[in-house]
Amino acid sequence: MHTPILFVSLGPGDPELITLKGLKALQAADCVFCPATITRSGKQLSRSSDIVKSLGISVDHIFPFLLPMSKDRSQAFLAYDSVYADAINLYRQGRQVVIVAEGDAGFYSSIHYVYEKLQANAVPVEQIAGIPAFIASGALAGMHIVSQEEKLMVLPGNVSADELDDYLKEGFVLVIMKLSQCTQAVHQLISRSSYYAYHYFENVGTEKEYYTLNADELVEKEFPYFSLMIIRKI
Ligand code: SAH
């Protein structure tokens, strides 16, 4: 029997933040599937293939696939269905197949749909853990994200200012992923609650990495897709 199809977590952007196990899986792979997007100007972008390339993996082994970023996810699922079909074919030809995910492959990672579909069809799969963006963010800021009895809540961006306020009052430290989806709620919260520390992170682990705690700036900032916030009491 050959090795399972491996889902390798790449970490948040800095190529050095992959695990040794993930790196070895990439080095042994014949085909590494990497999601890519097309910018408005028609340029193909793939953060994951950039990471994989900078780890020394030959471009011949990199199979980029286009992932439409529209709100309507049905197009993305069509793309995943074709990755699924290609991965099975290559696997049956005896090739070592890797499918990558940014951050951790099991943490708000829609590619997990392909994992589940392979598993449901009795194709052996295995997931290799990685560093999620919020953990790398904490390190960038030198934070102790949660300590002692503190509780952590991770939210995927579909929240109101009132909800955020309630969770904070209950004593949770909050991580908000997909921050661009709740820009208004976050602006509102910052403008009315100055007694929390708002740690903002953008493009962590890349050349465009940015971190700030400056609430005056954040209260009117637009948040790009690759941004997150950690909110805790001061
Ligand atoms: N699997 C990823 C999460 C994917 S969901 C993980 O484990 O981290 C996509 C969201 O993750 C983005 O909207 C953003 O909130 C966050 N994110 C991913 N990479 C990031 C980065 N390098 N810097 C800041 N936020 C990032």
CSV table of C-alpha atoms and ligand atoms in Angstrom, one decimal:
chain,number,residue,atom,x,y,z
A,1,MET,CA,0.0,0.0,0.0
A,2,HIS,CA,1.2,3.5,-0.7
A,3,THR,CA,1.3,6.4,1.8
A,4,PRO,CA,-2.0,8.2,2.4
A,5,ILE,CA,-2.8,11.5,0.7
A,6,LEU,CA,-1.3,14.0,3.1
A,7,PHE,CA,-2.9,17.3,4.2
A,8,VAL,CA,0.1,19.4,5.2
A,9,SER,CA,-0.4,22.6,7.3
A,10,LEU,CA,2.1,25.3,6.1
A,11,GLY,CA,1.8,27.7,9.0
A,12,PRO,CA,0.8,31.3,8.7
A,13,GLY,CA,3.2,32.6,6.0
A,14,ASP,CA,6.8,32.4,7.3
A,15,PRO,CA,8.2,29.3,5.6
A,16,GLU,CA,10.2,28.5,8.7
A,17,LEU,CA,7.0,28.1,10.7
A,18,ILE,CA,6.2,24.7,9.0
A,19,THR,CA,6.8,21.6,11.1
A,20,LEU,CA,9.7,19.2,10.3
A,21,LYS,CA,7.1,16.6,9.6
A,22,GLY,CA,5.3,18.9,7.2
A,23,LEU,CA,8.5,19.7,5.4
A,24,LYS,CA,9.5,16.1,5.0
A,25,ALA,CA,6.1,15.3,3.6
A,26,LEU,CA,6.5,18.1,1.0
A,27,GLN,CA,10.0,16.9,0.1
A,28,ALA,CA,8.7,13.4,-0.5
A,29,ALA,CA,5.7,14.5,-2.6
A,30,ASP,CA,5.3,14.0,-6.3
A,31,CYS,CA,2.3,16.4,-6.5
A,32,VAL,CA,1.7,19.3,-4.1
A,33,PHE,CA,-1.8,20.9,-4.6
A,34,CYS,CA,-1.8,24.6,-3.7
A,35,PRO,CA,-4.8,27.0,-3.8
A,36,ALA,CA,-4.4,30.1,-5.9
A,37,THR,CA,-6.6,33.1,-6.6
A,38,ILE,CA,-6.8,35.6,-9.5
A,39,THR,CA,-6.5,39.3,-8.6
A,40,ARG,CA,-8.7,41.9,-10.2
A,41,SER,CA,-5.9,42.7,-12.6
A,42,GLY,CA,-5.8,39.1,-13.7
A,43,LYS,CA,-2.6,38.1,-11.9
A,44,GLN,CA,-2.5,34.6,-10.3
A,45,LEU,CA,-1.5,34.7,-6.6
A,46,SER,CA,-0.8,31.8,-4.4
A,47,ARG,CA,0.7,32.4,-0.9
A,48,SER,CA,0.9,28.7,-0.3
A,49,SER,CA,2.9,28.0,-3.5
A,50,ASP,CA,5.2,30.8,-2.5
A,51,ILE,CA,5.8,29.1,0.8
A,52,VAL,CA,6.3,25.7,-0.8
A,53,LYS,CA,8.7,27.1,-3.4
A,54,SER,CA,10.8,28.9,-0.8
A,55,LEU,CA,11.1,25.6,1.0
A,56,GLY,CA,13.0,24.3,-2.1
A,57,ILE,CA,10.2,22.2,-3.6
A,58,SER,CA,10.5,22.0,-7.4
A,59,VAL,CA,7.9,23.9,-9.4
A,60,ASP,CA,7.4,20.8,-11.4
A,61,HIS,CA,5.8,19.2,-8.3
A,62,ILE,CA,3.5,22.2,-7.6
A,63,PHE,CA,0.0,21.9,-8.8
A,64,PRO,CA,-1.8,25.2,-8.3
A,65,PHE,CA,-5.6,25.2,-8.5
A,66,LEU,CA,-7.8,28.3,-8.7
A,67,LEU,CA,-10.1,29.0,-5.8
A,68,PRO,CA,-12.8,31.5,-6.5
A,69,MET,CA,-13.1,33.9,-3.6
A,70,SER,CA,-16.7,35.0,-4.1
A,71,LYS,CA,-19.2,35.0,-1.2
A,72,ASP,CA,-21.1,32.3,-3.0
A,73,ARG,CA,-19.1,29.2,-2.0
A,74,SER,CA,-20.5,26.9,-4.6
A,75,GLN,CA,-17.8,27.8,-7.1
A,76,ALA,CA,-15.1,27.0,-4.5
A,77,PHE,CA,-16.7,23.6,-3.9
A,78,LEU,CA,-16.5,22.9,-7.7
A,79,ALA,CA,-12.8,23.7,-7.5
A,80,TYR,CA,-12.4,21.4,-4.5
A,81,ASP,CA,-14.3,18.6,-6.4
A,82,SER,CA,-11.8,18.8,-9.2
A,83,VAL,CA,-8.9,18.6,-6.7
A,84,TYR,CA,-10.6,15.6,-5.2
A,85,ALA,CA,-10.8,13.9,-8.6
A,86,ASP,CA,-7.2,14.7,-9.6
A,87,ALA,CA,-5.8,13.7,-6.2
A,88,ILE,CA,-7.6,10.3,-6.4
A,89,ASN,CA,-6.3,9.7,-9.9
A,90,LEU,CA,-2.7,10.5,-9.0
A,91,TYR,CA,-2.9,8.5,-5.9
A,92,ARG,CA,-4.2,5.4,-7.8
A,93,GLN,CA,-1.2,5.9,-10.2
A,94,GLY,CA,1.0,5.4,-7.2
A,95,ARG,CA,2.0,9.1,-6.8
A,96,GLN,CA,2.6,10.7,-3.4
A,97,VAL,CA,0.0,13.4,-3.2
A,98,VAL,CA,0.1,16.3,-0.8
A,99,ILE,CA,-2.6,19.0,-0.4
A,100,VAL,CA,-1.6,22.1,1.5
A,101,ALA,CA,-3.4,24.5,3.8
A,102,GLU,CA,-2.2,27.8,5.3
A,103,GLY,CA,-2.0,27.9,9.0
A,104,ASP,CA,-3.4,24.7,10.4
A,105,ALA,CA,-5.3,22.4,8.0
A,106,GLY,CA,-8.0,21.8,10.7
A,107,PHE,CA,-8.7,25.3,11.7
A,108,TYR,CA,-11.2,27.3,9.6
A,109,SER,CA,-9.8,25.5,6.6
A,110,SER,CA,-12.3,24.9,3.8
A,111,ILE,CA,-9.9,22.4,2.1
A,112,HIS,CA,-11.0,20.0,4.9
A,113,TYR,CA,-14.0,19.3,2.7
A,114,VAL,CA,-11.7,17.4,0.3
A,115,TYR,CA,-10.2,15.4,3.3
A,116,GLU,CA,-13.7,14.4,4.4
A,117,LYS,CA,-14.7,13.4,0.9
A,118,LEU,CA,-11.6,11.3,0.4
A,119,GLN,CA,-12.2,9.7,3.8
A,120,ALA,CA,-15.8,9.0,3.0
A,121,ASN,CA,-14.7,7.2,-0.1
A,122,ALA,CA,-12.2,5.0,1.8
A,123,VAL,CA,-9.1,6.7,0.4
A,124,PRO,CA,-6.4,6.9,3.1
A,125,VAL,CA,-5.8,10.4,4.3
A,126,GLU,CA,-3.6,12.0,7.0
A,127,GLN,CA,-3.5,15.5,8.4
A,128,ILE,CA,-0.2,17.1,9.6
A,129,ALA,CA,-0.6,19.8,12.2
A,130,GLY,CA,0.6,23.3,11.8
A,131,ILE,CA,0.8,26.7,13.5
A,132,PRO,CA,-2.4,28.7,13.2
A,133,ALA,CA,-2.2,32.4,12.4
A,134,PHE,CA,-3.4,33.5,15.8
A,135,ILE,CA,-0.7,31.6,17.6
A,136,ALA,CA,2.0,33.1,15.3
A,137,SER,CA,0.4,36.5,16.0
A,138,GLY,CA,0.6,36.0,19.7
A,139,ALA,CA,4.3,35.3,19.3
A,140,LEU,CA,4.9,38.3,17.1
A,141,ALA,CA,3.4,40.5,19.9
A,142,GLY,CA,5.3,38.7,22.6
A,143,MET,CA,1.9,38.0,24.2
A,144,HIS,CA,0.8,35.4,26.7
A,145,ILE,CA,-2.5,34.9,24.9
A,146,VAL,CA,-4.2,33.2,27.8
A,147,SER,CA,-2.8,32.6,31.2
A,148,GLN,CA,-3.9,30.6,34.3
A,149,GLU,CA,-7.7,30.5,34.6
A,150,GLU,CA,-8.4,32.6,31.5
A,151,LYS,CA,-10.8,31.3,28.8
A,152,LEU,CA,-10.2,31.8,25.1
A,153,MET,CA,-13.0,32.2,22.5
A,154,VAL,CA,-12.2,32.1,18.7
A,155,LEU,CA,-14.8,33.8,16.5
A,156,PRO,CA,-15.1,33.6,12.7
A,157,GLY,CA,-16.0,37.2,12.0
A,158,ASN,CA,-19.8,37.0,12.1
A,159,VAL,CA,-20.3,39.0,15.3
A,160,SER,CA,-21.9,42.2,16.5
A,161,ALA,CA,-20.3,44.8,18.9
A,162,ASP,CA,-22.8,43.8,21.6
A,163,GLU,CA,-21.9,40.1,21.3
A,164,LEU,CA,-18.2,40.9,21.5
A,165,ASP,CA,-18.8,43.1,24.6
A,166,ASP,CA,-20.8,40.4,26.3
A,167,TYR,CA,-18.0,37.8,25.8
A,168,LEU,CA,-15.4,40.2,27.1
A,169,LYS,CA,-17.5,41.0,30.1
A,170,GLU,CA,-17.8,37.2,30.8
A,171,GLY,CA,-14.0,37.2,31.0
A,172,PHE,CA,-13.1,35.6,27.7
A,173,VAL,CA,-10.0,36.6,25.7
A,174,LEU,CA,-11.2,36.9,22.1
A,175,VAL,CA,-9.6,35.9,18.9
A,176,ILE,CA,-11.4,37.3,15.8
A,177,MET,CA,-10.6,35.6,12.6
A,178,LYS,CA,-11.8,36.9,9.2
A,179,LEU,CA,-11.8,40.3,10.6
A,180,SER,CA,-12.8,42.0,7.3
A,181,GLN,CA,-16.3,40.4,7.8
A,182,CYS,CA,-17.0,42.4,11.0
A,183,THR,CA,-15.2,45.7,10.5
A,184,GLN,CA,-18.1,47.8,11.6
A,185,ALA,CA,-18.7,45.7,14.8
A,186,VAL,CA,-15.1,46.1,15.8
A,187,HIS,CA,-15.0,49.8,15.0
A,188,GLN,CA,-18.1,50.3,17.2
A,189,LEU,CA,-16.6,48.2,20.1
A,190,ILE,CA,-13.3,50.1,20.0
A,191,SER,CA,-15.1,53.5,20.0
A,192,ARG,CA,-17.2,52.7,23.0
A,193,SER,CA,-14.9,50.4,25.1
A,194,SER,CA,-11.5,51.9,25.6
A,195,TYR,CA,-10.7,49.5,28.6
A,196,TYR,CA,-9.6,46.6,26.4
A,197,ALA,CA,-6.4,46.0,24.6
A,198,TYR,CA,-7.0,45.5,20.8
A,199,HIS,CA,-4.1,43.7,19.3
A,200,TYR,CA,-4.3,43.9,15.5
A,201,PHE,CA,-2.4,41.6,13.2
A,202,GLU,CA,-2.1,41.7,9.4
A,203,ASN,CA,-0.2,39.4,7.0
A,204,VAL,CA,1.7,37.8,9.8
A,205,GLY,CA,4.9,36.0,8.7
A,206,THR,CA,5.1,37.8,5.4
A,207,GLU,CA,7.0,40.9,4.1
A,208,LYS,CA,3.8,42.9,4.7
A,209,GLU,CA,3.5,41.8,8.3
A,210,TYR,CA,1.9,44.5,10.5
A,211,TYR,CA,1.0,44.7,14.2
A,212,THR,CA,-0.5,47.5,16.2
A,213,LEU,CA,-2.2,48.2,19.5
A,214,ASN,CA,-3.1,51.7,18.5
A,215,ALA,CA,-6.9,52.0,19.1
A,216,ASP,CA,-7.1,55.5,17.5
A,217,GLU,CA,-5.8,54.0,14.3
A,218,LEU,CA,-7.9,50.8,14.5
A,219,VAL,CA,-11.2,52.6,15.1
A,220,GLU,CA,-11.2,53.7,11.4
A,221,LYS,CA,-9.0,51.1,9.7
A,222,GLU,CA,-10.2,48.9,6.9
A,223,PHE,CA,-9.2,45.3,7.6
A,224,PRO,CA,-7.9,43.1,4.7
A,225,TYR,CA,-8.7,39.4,4.4
A,226,PHE,CA,-5.4,38.3,6.1
A,227,SER,CA,-6.0,40.1,9.4
A,228,LEU,CA,-7.1,39.1,12.8
A,229,MET,CA,-7.5,40.6,16.3
A,230,ILE,CA,-6.9,39.4,19.8
A,231,ILE,CA,-8.8,41.4,22.4
A,232,ARG,CA,-8.2,41.1,26.1
A,233,LYS,CA,-8.4,43.2,29.2
A,234,ILE,CA,-5.5,45.6,29.6
B,1,SAH,N1,-6.2,27.7,8.7
B,1,SAH,C1,-5.9,29.1,9.0
B,1,SAH,C2,-7.1,30.0,9.1
B,1,SAH,C3,-7.8,30.2,7.8
B,1,SAH,S1,-9.2,31.2,7.8
B,1,SAH,C4,-5.1,29.1,10.4
B,1,SAH,O1,-4.9,28.1,10.9
B,1,SAH,O2,-4.7,30.2,10.8
B,1,SAH,C5,-8.6,32.7,7.2
B,1,SAH,C6,-8.4,33.7,8.3
B,1,SAH,O3,-7.2,33.4,9.0
B,1,SAH,C7,-8.1,35.1,7.7
B,1,SAH,O4,-9.3,35.8,7.4
B,1,SAH,C8,-7.4,35.8,8.9
B,1,SAH,O5,-8.2,36.2,9.9
B,1,SAH,C9,-6.5,34.6,9.4
B,1,SAH,N2,-5.2,34.6,8.8
B,1,SAH,C10,-4.6,33.6,8.1
B,1,SAH,N3,-3.3,33.8,7.8
B,1,SAH,C11,-3.1,35.0,8.4
B,1,SAH,C12,-1.9,35.8,8.5
B,1,SAH,N4,-0.7,35.4,7.9
B,1,SAH,N5,-1.9,37.0,9.2
B,1,SAH,C13,-3.1,37.4,9.8
B,1,SAH,N6,-4.2,36.7,9.7
B,1,SAH,C14,-4.2,35.5,9.1
